[in-house]
mmCIF file with all atom_site columns, C-alpha atoms in Angstrom:
data_model
loop_
_atom_site.group_PDB
_atom_site.id
_atom_site.type_symbol
_atom_site.label_atom_id
_atom_site.label_alt_id
_atom_site.label_comp_id
_atom_site.label_asym_id
_atom_site.label_entity_id
_atom_site.label_seq_id
_atom_site.pdbx_PDB_ins_code
_atom_site.Cartn_x
_atom_site.Cartn_y
_atom_site.Cartn_z
_atom_site.occupancy
_atom_site.B_iso_or_equiv
_atom_site.pdbx_formal_charge
_atom_site.auth_seq_id
_atom_site.auth_comp_id
_atom_site.auth_asym_id
_atom_site.auth_atom_id
_atom_site.pdbx_PDB_model_num
ATOM 1   C CA . MET J 1 1   ? 11.548  -13.190 15.002 1.00 37.00 ? 405 MET J CA 1
ATOM 2   C CA . ALA J 1 2   ? 9.115   -11.069 17.004 1.00 44.00 ? 406 ALA J CA 1
ATOM 3   C CA . ASP J 1 3   ? 6.592   -12.869 19.196 1.00 46.00 ? 407 ASP J CA 1
ATOM 4   C CA . ASN J 1 4   ? 3.735   -11.778 16.964 1.00 49.00 ? 408 ASN J CA 1
ATOM 5   C CA . ASP J 1 5   ? 5.555   -13.243 13.912 1.00 47.00 ? 409 ASP J CA 1
ATOM 6   C CA . PHE J 1 6   ? 5.687   -16.734 15.426 1.00 41.00 ? 410 PHE J CA 1
ATOM 7   C CA . PRO J 1 7   ? 3.055   -18.809 13.617 1.00 46.00 ? 411 PRO J CA 1
ATOM 8   C CA . GLY J 1 8   ? 1.890   -20.582 16.784 1.00 48.00 ? 412 GLY J CA 1
ATOM 9   C CA . TRP J 1 9   ? 0.770   -24.106 17.506 1.00 49.00 ? 413 TRP J CA 1
ATOM 10  C CA . HIS J 1 10  ? -2.622  -25.137 16.210 1.00 57.00 ? 414 HIS J CA 1
ATOM 11  C CA . GLY J 1 11  ? -4.432  -28.312 15.518 1.00 67.00 ? 415 GLY J CA 1
ATOM 12  C CA . THR J 1 12  ? -6.712  -29.697 18.137 1.00 85.00 ? 416 THR J CA 1
ATOM 13  C CA . THR J 1 13  ? -10.382 -30.434 18.207 1.00 95.00 ? 417 THR J CA 1
ATOM 14  C CA . ILE J 1 14  ? -11.912 -32.041 21.290 1.00 97.00 ? 418 ILE J CA 1
ATOM 15  C CA . ILE J 1 15  ? -15.616 -32.865 21.697 1.00 98.00 ? 419 ILE J CA 1
ATOM 16  C CA . GLY J 1 16  ? -17.574 -34.069 24.701 1.00 98.00 ? 420 GLY J CA 1
ATOM 17  C CA . VAL J 1 17  ? -21.008 -35.674 24.239 1.00 98.00 ? 421 VAL J CA 1
ATOM 18  C CA . ARG J 1 18  ? -23.347 -36.819 27.033 1.00 98.00 ? 422 ARG J CA 1
ATOM 19  C CA . LYS J 1 19  ? -26.213 -39.082 25.970 1.00 98.00 ? 423 LYS J CA 1
ATOM 20  C CA . GLY J 1 20  ? -27.862 -42.262 27.186 1.00 96.00 ? 424 GLY J CA 1
ATOM 21  C CA . GLY J 1 21  ? -26.049 -42.402 30.531 1.00 96.00 ? 425 GLY J CA 1
ATOM 22  C CA . LYS J 1 22  ? -22.607 -42.180 28.909 1.00 97.00 ? 426 LYS J CA 1
ATOM 23  C CA . VAL J 1 23  ? -20.135 -39.441 28.182 1.00 98.00 ? 427 VAL J CA 1
ATOM 24  C CA . VAL J 1 24  ? -17.756 -39.690 25.256 1.00 98.00 ? 428 VAL J CA 1
ATOM 25  C CA . ILE J 1 25  ? -14.765 -37.416 24.850 1.00 98.00 ? 429 ILE J CA 1
ATOM 26  C CA . ALA J 1 26  ? -13.025 -37.599 21.485 1.00 98.00 ? 430 ALA J CA 1
ATOM 27  C CA . GLY J 1 27  ? -10.039 -35.724 20.134 1.00 97.00 ? 431 GLY J CA 1
ATOM 28  C CA . ASP J 1 28  ? -8.132  -35.632 16.896 1.00 96.00 ? 432 ASP J CA 1
ATOM 29  C CA . GLY J 1 29  ? -4.409  -36.246 16.592 1.00 92.00 ? 433 GLY J CA 1
ATOM 30  C CA . GLN J 1 30  ? -3.155  -33.251 14.644 1.00 91.00 ? 434 GLN J CA 1
ATOM 31  C CA . VAL J 1 31  ? -0.557  -30.786 15.875 1.00 86.00 ? 435 VAL J CA 1
ATOM 32  C CA . SER J 1 32  ? 0.423   -28.045 13.441 1.00 84.00 ? 436 SER J CA 1
ATOM 33  C CA . LEU J 1 33  ? 3.045   -25.319 13.468 1.00 82.00 ? 437 LEU J CA 1
ATOM 34  C CA . GLY J 1 34  ? 1.920   -22.603 11.089 1.00 80.00 ? 438 GLY J CA 1
ATOM 35  C CA . GLN J 1 35  ? 1.051   -24.356 7.845  1.00 84.00 ? 439 GLN J CA 1
ATOM 36  C CA . THR J 1 36  ? 2.969   -27.536 8.655  1.00 88.00 ? 440 THR J CA 1
ATOM 37  C CA . VAL J 1 37  ? 1.563   -30.649 10.299 1.00 89.00 ? 441 VAL J CA 1
ATOM 38  C CA . ILE J 1 38  ? 4.136   -31.579 12.949 1.00 89.00 ? 442 ILE J CA 1
ATOM 39  C CA . LYS J 1 39  ? 2.363   -34.698 14.182 1.00 90.00 ? 443 LYS J CA 1
ATOM 40  C CA . GLY J 1 40  ? -0.826  -36.450 13.141 1.00 91.00 ? 444 GLY J CA 1
ATOM 41  C CA . THR J 1 41  ? -1.127  -39.019 15.935 1.00 93.00 ? 445 THR J CA 1
ATOM 42  C CA . ALA J 1 42  ? -1.026  -37.004 19.160 1.00 91.00 ? 446 ALA J CA 1
ATOM 43  C CA . ARG J 1 43  ? -3.166  -38.368 22.004 1.00 93.00 ? 447 ARG J CA 1
ATOM 44  C CA . LYS J 1 44  ? -5.089  -35.484 23.576 1.00 93.00 ? 448 LYS J CA 1
ATOM 45  C CA . VAL J 1 45  ? -7.748  -37.479 25.405 1.00 96.00 ? 449 VAL J CA 1
ATOM 46  C CA . ARG J 1 46  ? -6.717  -39.319 28.566 1.00 95.00 ? 450 ARG J CA 1
ATOM 47  C CA . ARG J 1 47  ? -8.269  -41.422 31.303 1.00 96.00 ? 451 ARG J CA 1
ATOM 48  C CA . ILE J 1 48  ? -6.991  -40.719 34.802 1.00 93.00 ? 452 ILE J CA 1
ATOM 49  C CA . SER J 1 49  ? -7.989  -42.342 38.105 1.00 92.00 ? 453 SER J CA 1
ATOM 50  C CA . PRO J 1 50  ? -7.097  -40.060 41.019 1.00 90.00 ? 454 PRO J CA 1
ATOM 51  C CA . GLY J 1 51  ? -8.353  -41.390 44.320 1.00 83.00 ? 455 GLY J CA 1
ATOM 52  C CA . GLY J 1 52  ? -9.761  -44.469 42.551 1.00 88.00 ? 456 GLY J CA 1
ATOM 53  C CA . TYR J 1 53  ? -12.373 -42.521 40.564 1.00 93.00 ? 457 TYR J CA 1
ATOM 54  C CA . ASP J 1 54  ? -12.180 -42.565 36.765 1.00 95.00 ? 458 ASP J CA 1
ATOM 55  C CA . ILE J 1 55  ? -12.100 -39.242 34.956 1.00 96.00 ? 459 ILE J CA 1
ATOM 56  C CA . VAL J 1 56  ? -11.765 -38.661 31.218 1.00 97.00 ? 460 VAL J CA 1
ATOM 57  C CA . ALA J 1 57  ? -10.086 -35.443 30.115 1.00 97.00 ? 461 ALA J CA 1
ATOM 58  C CA . GLY J 1 58  ? -9.405  -33.918 26.718 1.00 96.00 ? 462 GLY J CA 1
ATOM 59  C CA . PHE J 1 59  ? -7.217  -30.898 26.150 1.00 93.00 ? 463 PHE J CA 1
ATOM 60  C CA . ALA J 1 60  ? -6.656  -28.238 23.527 1.00 89.00 ? 464 ALA J CA 1
ATOM 61  C CA . GLY J 1 61  ? -3.793  -25.788 23.409 1.00 83.00 ? 465 GLY J CA 1
ATOM 62  C CA . SER J 1 62  ? -0.155  -26.081 24.299 1.00 78.00 ? 466 SER J CA 1
ATOM 63  C CA . THR J 1 63  ? 0.670   -29.681 25.212 1.00 79.00 ? 467 THR J CA 1
ATOM 64  C CA . ALA J 1 64  ? 3.033   -28.810 28.052 1.00 78.00 ? 468 ALA J CA 1
ATOM 65  C CA . ASP J 1 65  ? 0.474   -26.390 29.469 1.00 81.00 ? 469 ASP J CA 1
ATOM 66  C CA . ALA J 1 66  ? -2.291  -28.975 29.182 1.00 81.00 ? 470 ALA J CA 1
ATOM 67  C CA . PHE J 1 67  ? -0.231  -31.610 30.999 1.00 85.00 ? 471 PHE J CA 1
ATOM 68  C CA . THR J 1 68  ? 0.462   -29.098 33.759 1.00 84.00 ? 472 THR J CA 1
ATOM 69  C CA . LEU J 1 69  ? -3.283  -28.526 34.107 1.00 86.00 ? 473 LEU J CA 1
ATOM 70  C CA . LEU J 1 70  ? -4.033  -32.254 34.062 1.00 88.00 ? 474 LEU J CA 1
ATOM 71  C CA . GLU J 1 71  ? -1.511  -32.799 36.855 1.00 90.00 ? 475 GLU J CA 1
ATOM 72  C CA . ARG J 1 72  ? -3.089  -29.975 38.865 1.00 89.00 ? 476 ARG J CA 1
ATOM 73  C CA . LEU J 1 73  ? -6.566  -31.405 38.289 1.00 92.00 ? 477 LEU J CA 1
ATOM 74  C CA . GLU J 1 74  ? -5.356  -34.822 39.391 1.00 94.00 ? 478 GLU J CA 1
ATOM 75  C CA . THR J 1 75  ? -3.974  -33.283 42.607 1.00 93.00 ? 479 THR J CA 1
ATOM 76  C CA . LYS J 1 76  ? -7.295  -31.510 43.253 1.00 93.00 ? 480 LYS J CA 1
ATOM 77  C CA . LEU J 1 77  ? -9.196  -34.762 42.668 1.00 94.00 ? 481 LEU J CA 1
ATOM 78  C CA . GLU J 1 78  ? -6.927  -36.671 45.048 1.00 94.00 ? 482 GLU J CA 1
ATOM 79  C CA . ALA J 1 79  ? -7.762  -34.072 47.712 1.00 93.00 ? 483 ALA J CA 1
ATOM 80  C CA . THR J 1 80  ? -11.515 -34.306 46.961 1.00 92.00 ? 484 THR J CA 1
ATOM 81  C CA . PRO J 1 81  ? -12.096 -37.884 45.664 1.00 92.00 ? 485 PRO J CA 1
ATOM 82  C CA . GLY J 1 82  ? -15.194 -38.288 43.524 1.00 92.00 ? 486 GLY J CA 1
ATOM 83  C CA . GLN J 1 83  ? -15.987 -34.556 43.500 1.00 95.00 ? 487 GLN J CA 1
ATOM 84  C CA . LEU J 1 84  ? -15.234 -33.467 39.937 1.00 96.00 ? 488 LEU J CA 1
ATOM 85  C CA . GLN J 1 85  ? -17.175 -30.214 40.184 1.00 96.00 ? 489 GLN J CA 1
ATOM 86  C CA . ARG J 1 86  ? -15.362 -29.108 43.331 1.00 96.00 ? 490 ARG J CA 1
ATOM 87  C CA . ALA J 1 87  ? -11.948 -30.078 41.927 1.00 95.00 ? 491 ALA J CA 1
ATOM 88  C CA . SER J 1 88  ? -12.705 -28.272 38.654 1.00 94.00 ? 492 SER J CA 1
ATOM 89  C CA . VAL J 1 89  ? -13.752 -25.085 40.446 1.00 94.00 ? 493 VAL J CA 1
ATOM 90  C CA . GLU J 1 90  ? -10.640 -25.214 42.641 1.00 92.00 ? 494 GLU J CA 1
ATOM 91  C CA . LEU J 1 91  ? -8.440  -25.662 39.543 1.00 90.00 ? 495 LEU J CA 1
ATOM 92  C CA . ALA J 1 92  ? -10.164 -22.769 37.773 1.00 88.00 ? 496 ALA J CA 1
ATOM 93  C CA . LYS J 1 93  ? -9.662  -20.539 40.839 1.00 87.00 ? 497 LYS J CA 1
ATOM 94  C CA . ASP J 1 94  ? -5.968  -21.392 40.982 1.00 83.00 ? 498 ASP J CA 1
ATOM 95  C CA . TRP J 1 95  ? -5.616  -20.940 37.234 1.00 81.00 ? 499 TRP J CA 1
ATOM 96  C CA . ARG J 1 96  ? -7.130  -17.470 37.420 1.00 78.00 ? 500 ARG J CA 1
ATOM 97  C CA . THR J 1 97  ? -5.188  -16.253 40.445 1.00 81.00 ? 501 THR J CA 1
ATOM 98  C CA . ASP J 1 98  ? -1.768  -17.978 40.225 1.00 74.00 ? 502 ASP J CA 1
ATOM 99  C CA . LYS J 1 99  ? 0.707   -15.878 38.204 1.00 73.00 ? 503 LYS J CA 1
ATOM 100 C CA . TYR J 1 100 ? 2.432   -18.994 36.803 1.00 67.00 ? 504 TYR J CA 1
ATOM 101 C CA . LEU J 1 101 ? -0.809  -20.716 35.803 1.00 70.00 ? 505 LEU J CA 1
ATOM 102 C CA . GLN J 1 102 ? -2.196  -17.538 34.213 1.00 69.00 ? 506 GLN J CA 1
ATOM 103 C CA . LYS J 1 103 ? 0.373   -17.897 31.450 1.00 72.00 ? 507 LYS J CA 1
ATOM 104 C CA . LEU J 1 104 ? -0.840  -21.380 30.483 1.00 73.00 ? 508 LEU J CA 1
ATOM 105 C CA . GLU J 1 105 ? -2.563  -21.599 27.123 1.00 77.00 ? 509 GLU J CA 1
ATOM 106 C CA . ALA J 1 106 ? -4.874  -24.596 27.152 1.00 81.00 ? 510 ALA J CA 1
ATOM 107 C CA . MET J 1 107 ? -8.454  -25.628 27.853 1.00 88.00 ? 511 MET J CA 1
ATOM 108 C CA . LEU J 1 108 ? -9.867  -28.859 29.249 1.00 93.00 ? 512 LEU J CA 1
ATOM 109 C CA . ILE J 1 109 ? -13.026 -30.905 28.804 1.00 97.00 ? 513 ILE J CA 1
ATOM 110 C CA . VAL J 1 110 ? -13.481 -33.267 31.762 1.00 97.00 ? 514 VAL J CA 1
ATOM 111 C CA . SER J 1 111 ? -16.080 -35.833 32.795 1.00 98.00 ? 515 SER J CA 1
ATOM 112 C CA . ASP J 1 112 ? -16.694 -38.447 35.447 1.00 97.00 ? 516 ASP J CA 1
ATOM 113 C CA . GLY J 1 113 ? -19.525 -39.996 33.414 1.00 96.00 ? 517 GLY J CA 1
ATOM 114 C CA . LYS J 1 114 ? -22.170 -37.946 35.171 1.00 96.00 ? 518 LYS J CA 1
ATOM 115 C CA . ASP J 1 115 ? -20.902 -34.377 34.921 1.00 96.00 ? 519 ASP J CA 1
ATOM 116 C CA . LEU J 1 116 ? -19.306 -32.772 31.849 1.00 98.00 ? 520 LEU J CA 1
ATOM 117 C CA . TYR J 1 117 ? -17.323 -29.524 32.141 1.00 97.00 ? 521 TYR J CA 1
ATOM 118 C CA . VAL J 1 118 ? -15.131 -27.180 30.146 1.00 96.00 ? 522 VAL J CA 1
ATOM 119 C CA . ILE J 1 119 ? -12.434 -25.558 32.289 1.00 92.00 ? 523 ILE J CA 1
ATOM 120 C CA . THR J 1 120 ? -10.806 -22.368 31.015 1.00 85.00 ? 524 THR J CA 1
ATOM 121 C CA . GLY J 1 121 ? -8.023  -20.061 32.122 1.00 76.00 ? 525 GLY J CA 1
ATOM 122 C CA . ALA J 1 122 ? -10.535 -17.256 32.584 1.00 78.00 ? 526 ALA J CA 1
ATOM 123 C CA . GLY J 1 123 ? -11.775 -19.031 35.703 1.00 80.00 ? 527 GLY J CA 1
ATOM 124 C CA . ASP J 1 124 ? -14.738 -20.659 33.969 1.00 89.00 ? 528 ASP J CA 1
ATOM 125 C CA . VAL J 1 125 ? -16.155 -24.084 34.737 1.00 95.00 ? 529 VAL J CA 1
ATOM 126 C CA . LEU J 1 126 ? -18.856 -24.454 32.113 1.00 95.00 ? 530 LEU J CA 1
ATOM 127 C CA . GLU J 1 127 ? -21.453 -27.212 31.839 1.00 96.00 ? 531 GLU J CA 1
ATOM 128 C CA . PRO J 1 128 ? -22.885 -27.453 28.317 1.00 95.00 ? 532 PRO J CA 1
ATOM 129 C CA . GLU J 1 129 ? -26.554 -26.578 27.870 1.00 91.00 ? 533 GLU J CA 1
ATOM 130 C CA . HIS J 1 130 ? -27.242 -29.194 25.204 1.00 96.00 ? 534 HIS J CA 1
ATOM 131 C CA . ASP J 1 131 ? -25.005 -32.048 26.457 1.00 98.00 ? 535 ASP J CA 1
ATOM 132 C CA . VAL J 1 132 ? -22.400 -31.298 23.770 1.00 98.00 ? 536 VAL J CA 1
ATOM 133 C CA . THR J 1 133 ? -19.291 -29.177 24.136 1.00 98.00 ? 537 THR J CA 1
ATOM 134 C CA . ALA J 1 134 ? -16.163 -28.727 22.048 1.00 97.00 ? 538 ALA J CA 1
ATOM 135 C CA . ILE J 1 135 ? -12.887 -26.823 22.191 1.00 95.00 ? 539 ILE J CA 1
ATOM 136 C CA . GLY J 1 136 ? -9.912  -26.167 19.968 1.00 91.00 ? 540 GLY J CA 1
ATOM 137 C CA . SER J 1 137 ? -9.310  -25.072 16.408 1.00 91.00 ? 541 SER J CA 1
ATOM 138 C CA . GLY J 1 138 ? -12.214 -27.049 14.982 1.00 94.00 ? 542 GLY J CA 1
ATOM 139 C CA . GLY J 1 139 ? -14.303 -26.865 18.133 1.00 95.00 ? 543 GLY J CA 1
ATOM 140 C CA . ASN J 1 140 ? -17.080 -24.695 16.714 1.00 96.00 ? 544 ASN J CA 1
ATOM 141 C CA . TYR J 1 141 ? -17.514 -27.031 13.726 1.00 97.00 ? 545 TYR J CA 1
ATOM 142 C CA . ALA J 1 142 ? -17.618 -30.117 15.958 1.00 98.00 ? 546 ALA J CA 1
ATOM 143 C CA . LEU J 1 143 ? -20.016 -28.398 18.369 1.00 98.00 ? 547 LEU J CA 1
ATOM 144 C CA . ALA J 1 144 ? -22.453 -27.428 15.612 1.00 98.00 ? 548 ALA J CA 1
ATOM 145 C CA . ALA J 1 145 ? -22.353 -30.912 14.090 1.00 98.00 ? 549 ALA J CA 1
ATOM 146 C CA . GLY J 1 146 ? -22.728 -32.584 17.486 1.00 98.00 ? 550 GLY J CA 1
ATOM 147 C CA . ARG J 1 147 ? -25.728 -30.467 18.439 1.00 98.00 ? 551 ARG J CA 1
ATOM 148 C CA . ALA J 1 148 ? -27.376 -31.217 15.089 1.00 98.00 ? 552 ALA J CA 1
ATOM 149 C CA . LEU J 1 149 ? -26.901 -34.958 15.681 1.00 98.00 ? 553 LEU J CA 1
ATOM 150 C CA . MET J 1 150 ? -28.227 -35.033 19.262 1.00 98.00 ? 554 MET J CA 1
ATOM 151 C CA . ASP J 1 151 ? -31.877 -35.497 18.206 1.00 96.00 ? 555 ASP J CA 1
ATOM 152 C CA . THR J 1 152 ? -31.075 -38.603 16.156 1.00 98.00 ? 556 THR J CA 1
ATOM 153 C CA . ASP J 1 153 ? -31.042 -42.240 17.293 1.00 98.00 ? 557 ASP J CA 1
ATOM 154 C CA . LYS J 1 154 ? -27.246 -42.204 17.370 1.00 98.00 ? 558 LYS J CA 1
ATOM 155 C CA . ASP J 1 155 ? -25.470 -42.893 20.660 1.00 98.00 ? 559 ASP J CA 1
ATOM 156 C CA . ALA J 1 156 ? -22.889 -40.595 22.232 1.00 98.00 ? 560 ALA J CA 1
ATOM 157 C CA . GLU J 1 157 ? -19.921 -42.266 20.537 1.00 98.00 ? 561 GLU J CA 1
ATOM 158 C CA . GLN J 1 158 ? -21.501 -42.186 17.083 1.00 98.00 ? 562 GLN J CA 1
ATOM 159 C CA . ILE J 1 159 ? -22.338 -38.511 17.531 1.00 98.00 ? 563 ILE J CA 1
ATOM 160 C CA . ALA J 1 160 ? -18.800 -37.676 18.689 1.00 98.00 ? 564 ALA J CA 1
ATOM 161 C CA . ARG J 1 161 ? -17.197 -39.587 15.806 1.00 98.00 ? 565 ARG J CA 1
ATOM 162 C CA . GLU J 1 162 ? -19.465 -38.062 13.148 1.00 98.00 ? 566 GLU J CA 1
ATOM 163 C CA . ALA J 1 163 ? -19.074 -34.545 14.535 1.00 98.00 ? 567 ALA J CA 1
ATOM 164 C CA . MET J 1 164 ? -15.287 -34.961 14.535 1.00 98.00 ? 568 MET J CA 1
ATOM 165 C CA . ALA J 1 165 ? -15.376 -36.224 10.928 1.00 98.00 ? 569 ALA J CA 1
ATOM 166 C CA . ILE J 1 166 ? -17.334 -33.129 9.906  1.00 98.00 ? 570 ILE J CA 1
ATOM 167 C CA . ALA J 1 167 ? -14.888 -30.861 11.767 1.00 97.00 ? 571 ALA J CA 1
ATOM 168 C CA . ALA J 1 168 ? -11.939 -32.623 10.077 1.00 96.00 ? 572 ALA J CA 1
ATOM 169 C CA . ASP J 1 169 ? -13.538 -32.012 6.650  1.00 97.00 ? 573 ASP J CA 1
ATOM 170 C CA . ILE J 1 170 ? -13.859 -28.283 7.374  1.00 96.00 ? 574 ILE J CA 1
ATOM 171 C CA . CYS J 1 171 ? -10.927 -27.314 9.630  1.00 94.00 ? 575 CYS J CA 1
ATOM 172 C CA . VAL J 1 172 ? -7.405  -27.639 8.228  1.00 92.00 ? 576 VAL J CA 1
ATOM 173 C CA . TYR J 1 173 ? -6.084  -27.916 11.796 1.00 91.00 ? 577 TYR J CA 1
ATOM 174 C CA . THR J 1 174 ? -8.129  -31.059 12.527 1.00 94.00 ? 578 THR J CA 1
ATOM 175 C CA . ASN J 1 175 ? -7.558  -34.598 11.268 1.00 94.00 ? 579 ASN J CA 1
ATOM 176 C CA . GLY J 1 176 ? -9.506  -37.853 11.424 1.00 94.00 ? 580 GLY J CA 1
ATOM 177 C CA . ASN J 1 177 ? -7.067  -39.737 13.656 1.00 95.00 ? 581 ASN J CA 1
ATOM 178 C CA . LEU J 1 178 ? -9.245  -39.986 16.775 1.00 97.00 ? 582 LEU J CA 1
ATOM 179 C CA . THR J 1 179 ? -8.734  -40.956 20.367 1.00 97.00 ? 583 THR J CA 1
ATOM 180 C CA . VAL J 1 180 ? -12.111 -41.797 21.904 1.00 98.00 ? 584 VAL J CA 1
ATOM 181 C CA . GLU J 1 181 ? -12.812 -42.493 25.585 1.00 98.00 ? 585 GLU J CA 1
ATOM 182 C CA . THR J 1 182 ? -16.203 -43.450 27.003 1.00 98.00 ? 586 THR J CA 1
ATOM 183 C CA . ILE J 1 183 ? -17.196 -43.209 30.642 1.00 97.00 ? 587 ILE J CA 1
ATOM 184 C CA . SER J 1 184 ? -20.465 -44.125 32.354 1.00 95.00 ? 588 SER J CA 1
ATOM 185 C CA . ALA J 1 185 ? -21.965 -42.661 35.501 1.00 81.00 ? 589 ALA J CA 1
#
Protein backbone atom coordinates (compact mmCIF):
# COMPACT_ATOMS: atom_id res chain seq x y z
CA MET A 1 0.00 0.00 0.00
CA ALA A 2 1.46 3.37 -0.99
CA ASP A 3 1.73 6.03 1.70
CA ASN A 4 -0.95 8.12 0.03
CA ASP A 5 -3.33 5.10 0.05
CA PHE A 6 -3.15 4.74 3.84
CA PRO A 7 -6.43 6.09 5.22
CA GLY A 8 -4.78 7.85 8.17
CA TRP A 9 -5.78 8.35 11.76
CA HIS A 10 -8.58 10.79 12.44
CA GLY A 11 -10.95 11.53 15.21
CA THR A 12 -10.08 14.21 17.67
CA THR A 13 -11.72 17.43 18.64
CA ILE A 14 -10.23 19.53 21.43
CA ILE A 15 -11.62 22.88 22.61
CA GLY A 16 -10.24 25.44 25.03
CA VAL A 17 -12.53 28.07 26.56
CA ARG A 18 -11.45 30.92 28.87
CA LYS A 19 -14.25 32.69 30.74
CA GLY A 20 -14.93 33.92 34.25
CA GLY A 21 -11.40 33.37 35.56
CA LYS A 22 -11.34 29.72 34.48
CA VAL A 23 -10.07 27.80 31.50
CA VAL A 24 -11.71 24.57 30.41
CA ILE A 25 -10.11 22.19 27.96
CA ALA A 26 -12.36 19.41 26.68
CA GLY A 27 -11.70 16.63 24.22
CA ASP A 28 -13.68 13.80 22.73
CA GLY A 29 -12.67 10.16 22.91
CA GLN A 30 -12.84 9.00 19.31
CA VAL A 31 -9.93 7.57 17.35
CA SER A 32 -10.71 6.44 13.81
CA LEU A 33 -8.74 4.64 11.13
CA GLY A 34 -10.31 5.44 7.79
CA GLN A 35 -14.01 4.76 8.19
CA THR A 36 -13.62 2.59 11.29
CA VAL A 37 -13.81 3.76 14.89
CA ILE A 38 -10.84 2.11 16.60
CA LYS A 39 -11.53 3.48 20.07
CA GLY A 40 -14.27 5.66 21.49
CA THR A 41 -12.86 6.33 24.96
CA ALA A 42 -9.39 7.77 24.37
CA ARG A 43 -8.26 10.40 26.89
CA LYS A 44 -6.72 13.32 25.00
CA VAL A 45 -6.87 15.95 27.73
CA ARG A 46 -4.38 15.68 30.58
CA ARG A 47 -3.35 17.57 33.69
CA ILE A 48 0.38 17.75 34.33
CA SER A 49 2.26 19.43 37.18
CA PRO A 50 5.87 20.10 36.17
CA GLY A 51 7.75 22.09 38.77
CA GLY A 52 4.65 22.11 41.00
CA TYR A 53 2.57 24.24 38.62
CA ASP A 54 -0.62 22.76 37.16
CA ILE A 55 -1.02 22.80 33.40
CA VAL A 56 -3.89 21.34 31.38
CA ALA A 57 -3.09 20.13 27.87
CA GLY A 58 -5.22 18.68 25.10
CA PHE A 59 -3.83 17.14 21.95
CA ALA A 60 -4.96 16.31 18.44
CA GLY A 61 -3.11 14.18 15.94
CA SER A 62 -1.00 11.08 16.30
CA THR A 63 -1.10 9.86 19.90
CA ALA A 64 2.56 8.85 20.05
CA ASP A 65 3.57 12.20 18.56
CA ALA A 66 1.36 14.08 21.02
CA PHE A 67 2.85 12.24 24.00
CA THR A 68 6.33 13.09 22.73
CA LEU A 69 5.33 16.76 22.61
CA LEU A 70 3.75 16.62 26.06
CA GLU A 71 6.95 15.14 27.48
CA ARG A 72 8.99 17.88 25.78
CA LEU A 73 6.64 20.56 27.12
CA GLU A 74 6.92 19.09 30.60
CA THR A 75 10.73 19.25 30.35
CA LYS A 76 10.56 22.89 29.21
CA LEU A 77 8.22 23.73 32.10
CA GLU A 78 10.52 22.05 34.62
CA ALA A 79 13.33 24.28 33.34
CA THR A 80 11.12 27.41 33.53
CA PRO A 81 8.59 26.73 36.34
CA GLY A 82 5.39 28.75 36.10
CA GLN A 83 6.31 30.27 32.72
CA LEU A 84 3.92 28.61 30.27
CA GLN A 85 4.45 31.17 27.52
CA ARG A 86 8.23 30.82 27.61
CA ALA A 87 8.06 27.01 27.71
CA SER A 88 5.56 26.98 24.82
CA VAL A 89 7.74 29.24 22.68
CA GLU A 90 10.81 27.11 23.43
CA LEU A 91 8.89 23.94 22.47
CA ALA A 92 7.66 25.54 19.25
CA LYS A 93 11.22 26.61 18.37
CA ASP A 94 12.52 23.09 18.94
CA TRP A 95 9.61 21.59 17.04
CA ARG A 96 10.33 23.79 14.03
CA THR A 97 14.09 23.31 13.96
CA ASP A 98 14.68 19.73 15.22
CA LYS A 99 14.64 17.23 12.32
CA TYR A 100 13.08 14.50 14.51
CA LEU A 101 10.37 16.76 15.93
CA GLN A 102 9.52 18.17 12.49
CA LYS A 103 8.06 14.80 11.55
CA LEU A 104 5.59 14.83 14.46
CA GLU A 105 1.96 15.22 13.47
CA ALA A 106 0.06 16.70 16.39
CA MET A 107 -1.10 19.99 17.87
CA LEU A 108 -1.55 21.06 21.48
CA ILE A 109 -3.87 23.35 23.41
CA VAL A 110 -2.31 24.27 26.76
CA SER A 111 -3.31 26.44 29.71
CA ASP A 112 -2.16 27.34 33.19
CA GLY A 113 -5.54 28.90 34.02
CA LYS A 114 -4.40 32.36 33.01
CA ASP A 115 -2.92 31.89 29.55
CA LEU A 116 -4.38 29.73 26.76
CA TYR A 117 -2.26 28.72 23.75
CA VAL A 118 -2.31 26.54 20.67
CA ILE A 119 1.13 25.15 19.82
CA THR A 120 1.76 23.92 16.28
CA GLY A 121 4.58 22.25 14.40
CA ALA A 122 4.91 25.31 12.19
CA GLY A 123 6.50 27.12 15.13
CA ASP A 124 3.29 28.89 16.15
CA VAL A 125 2.24 29.71 19.69
CA LEU A 126 -1.19 31.21 19.20
CA GLU A 127 -3.38 32.90 21.81
CA PRO A 128 -7.04 32.96 20.75
CA GLU A 129 -8.59 36.35 20.04
CA HIS A 130 -12.01 35.51 21.44
CA ASP A 131 -11.01 33.27 24.39
CA VAL A 132 -12.02 30.13 22.47
CA THR A 133 -9.77 27.87 20.44
CA ALA A 134 -10.16 24.40 18.99
CA ILE A 135 -8.10 21.86 17.06
CA GLY A 136 -8.60 18.52 15.38
CA SER A 137 -11.04 17.00 12.94
CA GLY A 138 -14.07 18.74 14.40
CA GLY A 139 -12.15 21.77 15.61
CA ASN A 140 -13.74 24.29 13.27
CA TYR A 141 -17.24 23.17 14.27
CA ALA A 142 -16.41 23.36 17.98
CA LEU A 143 -14.72 26.74 17.52
CA ALA A 144 -17.72 28.25 15.72
CA ALA A 145 -20.15 26.88 18.32
CA GLY A 146 -17.95 28.02 21.21
CA ARG A 147 -17.62 31.55 19.85
CA ALA A 148 -21.39 31.75 19.35
CA LEU A 149 -21.94 30.71 22.98
CA MET A 150 -19.43 33.13 24.54
CA ASP A 151 -21.94 36.01 24.81
CA THR A 152 -24.41 33.90 26.80
CA ASP A 153 -24.64 33.47 30.58
CA LYS A 154 -23.06 30.03 30.31
CA ASP A 155 -19.77 29.38 32.10
CA ALA A 156 -16.63 28.05 30.43
CA GLU A 157 -17.46 24.39 31.08
CA GLN A 158 -21.02 24.68 29.77
CA ILE A 159 -19.74 26.40 26.64
CA ALA A 160 -17.07 23.73 26.07
CA ARG A 161 -19.53 20.87 26.58
CA GLU A 162 -22.20 22.37 24.30
CA ALA A 163 -19.68 23.25 21.59
CA MET A 164 -18.32 19.69 21.70
CA ALA A 165 -21.86 18.27 21.46
CA ILE A 166 -22.48 20.39 18.36
CA ALA A 167 -19.16 19.27 16.83
CA ALA A 168 -20.02 15.62 17.57
CA ASP A 169 -23.38 16.05 15.79
CA ILE A 170 -21.64 17.39 12.67
CA CYS A 171 -18.23 15.69 12.46
CA VAL A 172 -18.14 11.92 11.96
CA TYR A 173 -14.66 11.86 13.51
CA THR A 174 -15.89 13.30 16.83
CA ASN A 175 -17.92 11.59 19.54
CA GLY A 176 -19.65 12.72 22.73
CA ASN A 177 -17.40 10.84 25.15
CA LEU A 178 -15.68 13.84 26.76
CA THR A 179 -12.73 14.38 29.02
CA VAL A 180 -13.04 17.81 30.63
CA GLU A 181 -10.40 19.56 32.76
CA THR A 182 -10.86 22.93 34.44
CA ILE A 183 -8.06 25.13 35.71
CA SER A 184 -8.20 28.51 37.46
CA ALA A 185 -5.61 31.27 37.45
